[in-house]
Amino acid sequence: EVHLVESGGGLVQPGGSLRLSCAASDFTFSNYWMYWVRQAPGTGLVWVSRINTDGRSTSYADSVKGRFTISRDNAKSTLYLQMNSLRAEDTSVYYCARGTYEANNCFDLWGQGTLVTVSS
Amino acid sequence: DIVMTQSPDSLGVSLGERATINCKSSQSVLYSSSNRNYLAWYQQKPGQPPKLLIYWASTRESGVPDRFSGSGSGTDFTLTISSLRAEDVAVYYCQQYYSTPPTFGQGTKLDIK
């Protein structure tokens, strides 16, 4: 069964760093654009970043630009999010998501999410 | 950025009755060359990730029951659940994928009345 599994979340102090990973299974990872979407506790969904199939094109929400870096390793079927200079407002569940084959920016497969808490 | 606004924020519907959720975008998400609306609907149950229900405004994702339907065009869209079942209790989000950044509505919480 196709699925995505995130890891790497946890508690970090303001100004700290974390690296999230998302392992993909049972589909050809290299054929799909991939995304990170976050959800602060009790709130809605916010797009964070996306990467194209070969990793050469990326895009970021203004709120994370310059602090977060998305990357991928197609040989390992794994997506990453390097998060630096973390702030309290980055506290969220971070989901990785797959773009549909027909339409980029529409998400047909989601991981279970990993919680990032930024607090002193 | 395109702003997505859903109504109502919460909704209580009796089992077997129709549920209707509305979504309005701040600009058209209809791509004229393809005549497709870049609008999706997701369902999120407590403690779970979102699940894609509808894309292209009215195309059901594989495996989604046919009691779920989407309609609308341009800036105004509707998700309809024709006969509510207990397992449909969830928060529903609309999302535009017409332009970057993709943006979501604030969500509509659907409960049993």
PDB file of C-alpha atoms in Angstrom:
ATOM      1  CA  GLU A   1       0.000   0.000   0.000  1.00  0.00           C
ATOM      2  CA  VAL A   2       1.316   3.425  -0.888  1.00  0.00           C
ATOM      3  CA  HIS A   3       2.170   5.580   2.044  1.00  0.00           C
ATOM      4  CA  LEU A   4       4.317   8.356   3.461  1.00  0.00           C
ATOM      5  CA  VAL A   5       5.928   8.263   6.890  1.00  0.00           C
ATOM      6  CA  GLU A   6       7.329  11.398   8.511  1.00  0.00           C
ATOM      7  CA  SER A   7       9.938  11.476  11.254  1.00  0.00           C
ATOM      8  CA  GLY A   8      12.241  13.937  12.978  1.00  0.00           C
ATOM      9  CA  GLY A   9       9.811  16.073  14.918  1.00  0.00           C
ATOM     10  CA  GLY A  10      10.243  16.982  18.551  1.00  0.00           C
ATOM     11  CA  LEU A  11      10.795  19.750  21.056  1.00  0.00           C
ATOM     12  CA  VAL A  12      13.336  22.407  20.122  1.00  0.00           C
ATOM     13  CA  GLN A  13      14.251  25.765  21.622  1.00  0.00           C
ATOM     14  CA  PRO A  14      13.639  29.004  19.742  1.00  0.00           C
ATOM     15  CA  GLY A  15      16.472  29.601  17.334  1.00  0.00           C
ATOM     16  CA  GLY A  16      17.191  25.899  17.055  1.00  0.00           C
ATOM     17  CA  SER A  17      17.120  23.525  14.103  1.00  0.00           C
ATOM     18  CA  LEU A  18      15.409  20.301  13.120  1.00  0.00           C
ATOM     19  CA  ARG A  19      15.447  18.101  10.051  1.00  0.00           C
ATOM     20  CA  LEU A  20      12.260  16.328   9.084  1.00  0.00           C
ATOM     21  CA  SER A  21      12.215  13.271   6.856  1.00  0.00           C
ATOM     22  CA  CYS A  22       9.420  11.665   4.886  1.00  0.00           C
ATOM     23  CA  ALA A  23       9.896   8.141   3.587  1.00  0.00           C
ATOM     24  CA  ALA A  24       7.770   7.089   0.636  1.00  0.00           C
ATOM     25  CA  SER A  25       6.721   3.516  -0.107  1.00  0.00           C
ATOM     26  CA  ASP A  26       5.141   1.570  -2.933  1.00  0.00           C
ATOM     27  CA  PHE A  27       5.055   4.239  -5.600  1.00  0.00           C
ATOM     28  CA  THR A  28       7.604   5.740  -7.957  1.00  0.00           C
ATOM     29  CA  PHE A  29       8.685   8.648  -5.759  1.00  0.00           C
ATOM     30  CA  SER A  30      10.769  10.290  -8.464  1.00  0.00           C
ATOM     31  CA  ASN A  31       7.692  10.861 -10.651  1.00  0.00           C
ATOM     32  CA  TYR A  32       5.920  13.189  -8.223  1.00  0.00           C
ATOM     33  CA  TRP A  33       6.246  16.714  -6.915  1.00  0.00           C
ATOM     34  CA  MET A  34       6.337  16.642  -3.129  1.00  0.00           C
ATOM     35  CA  TYR A  35       5.211  19.081  -0.474  1.00  0.00           C
ATOM     36  CA  TRP A  36       5.240  20.023   3.186  1.00  0.00           C
ATOM     37  CA  VAL A  37       2.034  21.325   4.747  1.00  0.00           C
ATOM     38  CA  ARG A  38       1.694  22.281   8.408  1.00  0.00           C
ATOM     39  CA  GLN A  39      -1.119  22.609  10.890  1.00  0.00           C
ATOM     40  CA  ALA A  40      -0.774  24.487  14.158  1.00  0.00           C
ATOM     41  CA  PRO A  41      -2.748  22.969  17.049  1.00  0.00           C
ATOM     42  CA  GLY A  42      -6.469  23.493  16.581  1.00  0.00           C
ATOM     43  CA  THR A  43      -6.058  25.468  13.377  1.00  0.00           C
ATOM     44  CA  GLY A  44      -6.176  24.968   9.630  1.00  0.00           C
ATOM     45  CA  LEU A  45      -3.787  23.792   6.938  1.00  0.00           C
ATOM     46  CA  VAL A  46      -0.951  25.930   5.627  1.00  0.00           C
ATOM     47  CA  TRP A  47       1.305  25.095   2.692  1.00  0.00           C
ATOM     48  CA  VAL A  48       4.995  25.361   3.566  1.00  0.00           C
ATOM     49  CA  SER A  49       7.092  24.259   0.625  1.00  0.00           C
ATOM     50  CA  ARG A  50       7.275  22.195  -2.550  1.00  0.00           C
ATOM     51  CA  ILE A  51       9.912  20.530  -4.673  1.00  0.00           C
ATOM     52  CA  ASN A  52       9.733  19.276  -8.235  1.00  0.00           C
ATOM     53  CA  THR A  53      10.597  15.795  -9.383  1.00  0.00           C
ATOM     54  CA  ASP A  54      14.356  16.224  -9.833  1.00  0.00           C
ATOM     55  CA  GLY A  55      14.817  18.579  -6.899  1.00  0.00           C
ATOM     56  CA  ARG A  56      16.059  21.496  -8.961  1.00  0.00           C
ATOM     57  CA  SER A  57      12.999  23.689  -8.447  1.00  0.00           C
ATOM     58  CA  THR A  58      11.685  24.632  -5.020  1.00  0.00           C
ATOM     59  CA  SER A  59       9.235  27.106  -3.580  1.00  0.00           C
ATOM     60  CA  TYR A  60       8.494  28.349  -0.055  1.00  0.00           C
ATOM     61  CA  ALA A  61       5.853  30.178   1.902  1.00  0.00           C
ATOM     62  CA  ASP A  62       6.966  33.700   2.786  1.00  0.00           C
ATOM     63  CA  SER A  63       6.813  32.799   6.482  1.00  0.00           C
ATOM     64  CA  VAL A  64       9.609  30.227   6.143  1.00  0.00           C
ATOM     65  CA  LYS A  65      11.649  31.568   3.234  1.00  0.00           C
ATOM     66  CA  GLY A  66      15.324  31.814   4.110  1.00  0.00           C
ATOM     67  CA  ARG A  67      14.927  29.574   7.164  1.00  0.00           C
ATOM     68  CA  PHE A  68      13.613  26.270   5.751  1.00  0.00           C
ATOM     69  CA  THR A  69      15.103  24.158   2.955  1.00  0.00           C
ATOM     70  CA  ILE A  70      13.276  21.377   1.155  1.00  0.00           C
ATOM     71  CA  SER A  71      15.200  18.611  -0.578  1.00  0.00           C
ATOM     72  CA  ARG A  72      14.772  15.062  -1.793  1.00  0.00           C
ATOM     73  CA  ASP A  73      16.764  11.907  -2.412  1.00  0.00           C
ATOM     74  CA  ASN A  74      15.035   9.980  -5.172  1.00  0.00           C
ATOM     75  CA  ALA A  75      17.362   7.003  -4.731  1.00  0.00           C
ATOM     76  CA  LYS A  76      16.131   6.688  -1.157  1.00  0.00           C
ATOM     77  CA  SER A  77      12.522   7.764  -1.904  1.00  0.00           C
ATOM     78  CA  THR A  78      12.807  10.313   0.858  1.00  0.00           C
ATOM     79  CA  LEU A  79      11.771  13.952   1.233  1.00  0.00           C
ATOM     80  CA  TYR A  80      13.409  16.309   3.708  1.00  0.00           C
ATOM     81  CA  LEU A  81      12.745  19.627   5.383  1.00  0.00           C
ATOM     82  CA  GLN A  82      15.654  21.363   7.080  1.00  0.00           C
ATOM     83  CA  MET A  83      14.277  23.907   9.518  1.00  0.00           C
ATOM     84  CA  ASN A  84      16.612  26.543  10.970  1.00  0.00           C
ATOM     85  CA  SER A  85      16.066  29.592  13.182  1.00  0.00           C
ATOM     86  CA  LEU A  86      12.872  28.085  14.500  1.00  0.00           C
ATOM     87  CA  ARG A  87      10.274  30.308  16.104  1.00  0.00           C
ATOM     88  CA  ALA A  88       7.367  29.633  18.447  1.00  0.00           C
ATOM     89  CA  GLU A  89       4.980  30.223  15.557  1.00  0.00           C
ATOM     90  CA  ASP A  90       6.528  27.277  13.689  1.00  0.00           C
ATOM     91  CA  THR A  91       4.961  24.937  16.242  1.00  0.00           C
ATOM     92  CA  SER A  92       2.757  22.618  14.184  1.00  0.00           C
ATOM     93  CA  VAL A  93       2.155  19.141  12.923  1.00  0.00           C
ATOM     94  CA  TYR A  94       4.136  18.888   9.699  1.00  0.00           C
ATOM     95  CA  TYR A  95       2.687  16.695   6.963  1.00  0.00           C
ATOM     96  CA  CYS A  96       4.437  15.591   3.836  1.00  0.00           C
ATOM     97  CA  ALA A  97       2.136  15.241   0.866  1.00  0.00           C
ATOM     98  CA  ARG A  98       2.307  14.037  -2.721  1.00  0.00           C
ATOM     99  CA  GLY A  99       1.119  16.140  -5.623  1.00  0.00           C
ATOM    100  CA  THR A 100      -1.351  14.467  -7.931  1.00  0.00           C
ATOM    101  CA  TYR A 101      -0.079  13.224 -11.267  1.00  0.00           C
ATOM    102  CA  GLU A 102      -2.511  15.518 -13.115  1.00  0.00           C
ATOM    103  CA  ALA A 103      -2.174  18.671 -11.080  1.00  0.00           C
ATOM    104  CA  ASN A 104       0.661  20.060  -9.062  1.00  0.00           C
ATOM    105  CA  ASN A 105      -0.326  21.668  -5.748  1.00  0.00           C
ATOM    106  CA  CYS A 106      -3.256  19.243  -5.275  1.00  0.00           C
ATOM    107  CA  PHE A 107      -2.412  16.582  -2.703  1.00  0.00           C
ATOM    108  CA  ASP A 108      -3.595  13.000  -3.080  1.00  0.00           C
ATOM    109  CA  LEU A 109      -1.473  11.261  -0.451  1.00  0.00           C
ATOM    110  CA  TRP A 110      -0.560  12.487   3.022  1.00  0.00           C
ATOM    111  CA  GLY A 111       1.623  11.165   5.792  1.00  0.00           C
ATOM    112  CA  GLN A 112       0.431  10.899   9.388  1.00  0.00           C
ATOM    113  CA  GLY A 113       2.417  13.971  10.358  1.00  0.00           C
ATOM    114  CA  THR A 114       5.185  14.763  12.833  1.00  0.00           C
ATOM    115  CA  LEU A 115       4.798  17.306  15.627  1.00  0.00           C
ATOM    116  CA  VAL A 116       7.323  20.109  15.955  1.00  0.00           C
ATOM    117  CA  THR A 117       7.158  22.119  19.166  1.00  0.00           C
ATOM    118  CA  VAL A 118       9.287  25.252  19.498  1.00  0.00           C
ATOM    119  CA  SER A 119       9.476  26.320  23.111  1.00  0.00           C
ATOM    120  CA  SER A 120      11.985  27.216  25.773  1.00  0.00           C
TER     121      SER A 120
ATOM    122  CA  ASP B   1      -2.296  35.080  -2.491  1.00  0.00           C
ATOM    123  CA  ILE B   2      -5.783  33.745  -3.198  1.00  0.00           C
ATOM    124  CA  VAL B   3      -7.940  33.825  -0.070  1.00  0.00           C
ATOM    125  CA  MET B   4     -10.371  30.953   0.409  1.00  0.00           C
ATOM    126  CA  THR B   5     -13.383  31.557   2.635  1.00  0.00           C
ATOM    127  CA  GLN B   6     -15.683  28.757   3.747  1.00  0.00           C
ATOM    128  CA  SER B   7     -19.169  28.954   5.192  1.00  0.00           C
ATOM    129  CA  PRO B   8     -20.409  28.052   7.642  1.00  0.00           C
ATOM    130  CA  ASP B   9     -17.600  27.560  10.174  1.00  0.00           C
ATOM    131  CA  SER B  10     -19.570  24.729  11.760  1.00  0.00           C
ATOM    132  CA  LEU B  11     -22.597  22.742  10.778  1.00  0.00           C
ATOM    133  CA  GLY B  12     -24.864  20.254  12.516  1.00  0.00           C
ATOM    134  CA  VAL B  13     -26.861  17.881  10.322  1.00  0.00           C
ATOM    135  CA  SER B  14     -29.103  14.949  11.200  1.00  0.00           C
ATOM    136  CA  LEU B  15     -28.133  11.488  10.067  1.00  0.00           C
ATOM    137  CA  GLY B  16     -29.497  10.806   6.583  1.00  0.00           C
ATOM    138  CA  GLU B  17     -29.941  14.493   5.816  1.00  0.00           C
ATOM    139  CA  ARG B  18     -28.035  16.648   3.309  1.00  0.00           C
ATOM    140  CA  ALA B  19     -24.989  18.659   4.325  1.00  0.00           C
ATOM    141  CA  THR B  20     -23.818  21.616   2.236  1.00  0.00           C
ATOM    142  CA  ILE B  21     -20.537  23.479   2.653  1.00  0.00           C
ATOM    143  CA  ASN B  22     -19.660  26.565   0.642  1.00  0.00           C
ATOM    144  CA  CYS B  23     -16.285  27.899  -0.454  1.00  0.00           C
ATOM    145  CA  LYS B  24     -15.501  31.222  -2.077  1.00  0.00           C
ATOM    146  CA  SER B  25     -12.181  32.248  -3.600  1.00  0.00           C
ATOM    147  CA  SER B  26     -10.938  35.843  -3.742  1.00  0.00           C
ATOM    148  CA  GLN B  27     -10.254  35.434  -7.465  1.00  0.00           C
ATOM    149  CA  SER B  28     -11.303  32.972 -10.115  1.00  0.00           C
ATOM    150  CA  VAL B  29      -9.619  29.559 -10.050  1.00  0.00           C
ATOM    151  CA  LEU B  30     -10.989  28.629 -13.473  1.00  0.00           C
ATOM    152  CA  TYR B  31      -8.179  28.145 -15.983  1.00  0.00           C
ATOM    153  CA  SER B  32      -9.739  29.243 -19.248  1.00  0.00           C
ATOM    154  CA  SER B  33      -7.545  27.242 -21.627  1.00  0.00           C
ATOM    155  CA  SER B  34      -8.504  23.941 -20.004  1.00  0.00           C
ATOM    156  CA  ASN B  35     -11.918  25.009 -18.648  1.00  0.00           C
ATOM    157  CA  ARG B  36     -10.960  23.401 -15.361  1.00  0.00           C
ATOM    158  CA  ASN B  37     -11.470  24.757 -11.875  1.00  0.00           C
ATOM    159  CA  TYR B  38      -8.360  24.280  -9.742  1.00  0.00           C
ATOM    160  CA  LEU B  39     -10.324  23.532  -6.589  1.00  0.00           C
ATOM    161  CA  ALA B  40     -10.106  20.567  -4.224  1.00  0.00           C
ATOM    162  CA  TRP B  41     -11.958  19.395  -1.120  1.00  0.00           C
ATOM    163  CA  TYR B  42     -10.399  17.487   1.763  1.00  0.00           C
ATOM    164  CA  GLN B  43     -11.818  15.674   4.769  1.00  0.00           C
ATOM    165  CA  GLN B  44      -9.897  15.581   8.051  1.00  0.00           C
ATOM    166  CA  LYS B  45     -11.056  13.376  10.884  1.00  0.00           C
ATOM    167  CA  PRO B  46      -9.713  13.917  14.435  1.00  0.00           C
ATOM    168  CA  GLY B  47      -6.128  12.767  14.820  1.00  0.00           C
ATOM    169  CA  GLN B  48      -5.794  11.943  11.120  1.00  0.00           C
ATOM    170  CA  PRO B  49      -4.214  13.666   8.131  1.00  0.00           C
ATOM    171  CA  PRO B  50      -6.413  15.247   5.494  1.00  0.00           C
ATOM    172  CA  LYS B  51      -7.865  13.021   2.797  1.00  0.00           C
ATOM    173  CA  LEU B  52      -8.519  14.189  -0.757  1.00  0.00           C
ATOM    174  CA  LEU B  53     -12.208  13.883  -1.634  1.00  0.00           C
ATOM    175  CA  ILE B  54     -12.763  16.007  -4.735  1.00  0.00           C
ATOM    176  CA  TYR B  55     -10.490  17.659  -7.297  1.00  0.00           C
ATOM    177  CA  TRP B  56     -11.144  19.746 -10.412  1.00  0.00           C
ATOM    178  CA  ALA B  57     -14.089  21.017  -8.299  1.00  0.00           C
ATOM    179  CA  SER B  58     -16.289  18.017  -9.099  1.00  0.00           C
ATOM    180  CA  THR B  59     -14.184  14.887  -9.732  1.00  0.00           C
ATOM    181  CA  ARG B  60     -14.358  12.357  -6.924  1.00  0.00           C
ATOM    182  CA  GLU B  61     -11.097  10.772  -5.871  1.00  0.00           C
ATOM    183  CA  SER B  62     -10.966   7.004  -6.293  1.00  0.00           C
ATOM    184  CA  GLY B  63     -12.736   5.223  -3.436  1.00  0.00           C
ATOM    185  CA  VAL B  64     -14.730   8.232  -2.253  1.00  0.00           C
ATOM    186  CA  PRO B  65     -18.418   7.370  -1.780  1.00  0.00           C
ATOM    187  CA  ASP B  66     -20.806   8.879  -4.301  1.00  0.00           C
ATOM    188  CA  ARG B  67     -22.765  10.655  -1.555  1.00  0.00           C
ATOM    189  CA  PHE B  68     -19.958  13.242  -1.764  1.00  0.00           C
ATOM    190  CA  SER B  69     -20.229  15.669  -4.668  1.00  0.00           C
ATOM    191  CA  GLY B  70     -18.639  18.960  -5.635  1.00  0.00           C
ATOM    192  CA  SER B  71     -20.001  21.738  -7.789  1.00  0.00           C
ATOM    193  CA  GLY B  72     -19.381  25.334  -8.757  1.00  0.00           C
ATOM    194  CA  SER B  73     -17.112  27.343 -11.009  1.00  0.00           C
ATOM    195  CA  GLY B  74     -15.003  30.479 -11.023  1.00  0.00           C
ATOM    196  CA  THR B  75     -15.114  31.747  -7.448  1.00  0.00           C
ATOM    197  CA  ASP B  76     -18.027  29.886  -5.825  1.00  0.00           C
ATOM    198  CA  PHE B  77     -18.018  26.234  -4.932  1.00  0.00           C
ATOM    199  CA  THR B  78     -20.041  23.746  -2.911  1.00  0.00           C
ATOM    200  CA  LEU B  79     -19.382  20.392  -1.295  1.00  0.00           C
ATOM    201  CA  THR B  80     -22.521  18.354  -0.752  1.00  0.00           C
ATOM    202  CA  ILE B  81     -22.972  15.197   1.280  1.00  0.00           C
ATOM    203  CA  SER B  82     -26.290  13.830   0.087  1.00  0.00           C
ATOM    204  CA  SER B  83     -27.150  11.629   3.066  1.00  0.00           C
ATOM    205  CA  LEU B  84     -25.026  12.130   6.165  1.00  0.00           C
ATOM    206  CA  ARG B  85     -23.503   9.116   7.861  1.00  0.00           C
ATOM    207  CA  ALA B  86     -21.876   9.041  11.284  1.00  0.00           C
ATOM    208  CA  GLU B  87     -18.441   8.443   9.746  1.00  0.00           C
ATOM    209  CA  ASP B  88     -18.682  11.760   7.873  1.00  0.00           C
ATOM    210  CA  VAL B  89     -18.113  13.741  11.078  1.00  0.00           C
ATOM    211  CA  ALA B  90     -14.959  15.695  10.281  1.00  0.00           C
ATOM    212  CA  VAL B  91     -13.540  19.058   9.337  1.00  0.00           C
ATOM    213  CA  TYR B  92     -13.762  19.810   5.622  1.00  0.00           C
ATOM    214  CA  TYR B  93     -11.370  22.110   3.778  1.00  0.00           C
ATOM    215  CA  CYS B  94     -11.466  23.585   0.318  1.00  0.00           C
ATOM    216  CA  GLN B  95      -8.170  24.407  -1.394  1.00  0.00           C
ATOM    217  CA  GLN B  96      -7.174  26.234  -4.547  1.00  0.00           C
ATOM    218  CA  TYR B  97      -4.277  24.958  -6.593  1.00  0.00           C
ATOM    219  CA  TYR B  98      -4.593  27.547  -9.362  1.00  0.00           C
ATOM    220  CA  SER B  99      -1.586  29.508  -8.161  1.00  0.00           C
ATOM    221  CA  THR B 100       1.317  29.324  -5.743  1.00  0.00           C
ATOM    222  CA  PRO B 101       1.025  29.407  -2.820  1.00  0.00           C
ATOM    223  CA  PRO B 102      -1.809  26.886  -2.751  1.00  0.00           C
ATOM    224  CA  THR B 103      -4.226  28.073  -0.078  1.00  0.00           C
ATOM    225  CA  PHE B 104      -6.890  26.446   2.069  1.00  0.00           C
ATOM    226  CA  GLY B 105     -10.143  27.632   3.514  1.00  0.00           C
ATOM    227  CA  GLN B 106     -10.366  27.907   7.281  1.00  0.00           C
ATOM    228  CA  GLY B 107     -12.319  24.660   7.533  1.00  0.00           C
ATOM    229  CA  THR B 108     -15.912  23.702   8.294  1.00  0.00           C
ATOM    230  CA  LYS B 109     -16.583  21.420  11.235  1.00  0.00           C
ATOM    231  CA  LEU B 110     -19.400  18.996  10.500  1.00  0.00           C
ATOM    232  CA  ASP B 111     -21.197  17.302  13.397  1.00  0.00           C
ATOM    233  CA  ILE B 112     -24.307  15.228  13.919  1.00  0.00           C
ATOM    234  CA  LYS B 113     -27.325  17.210  15.069  1.00  0.00           C
TER     235      LYS B 113
END
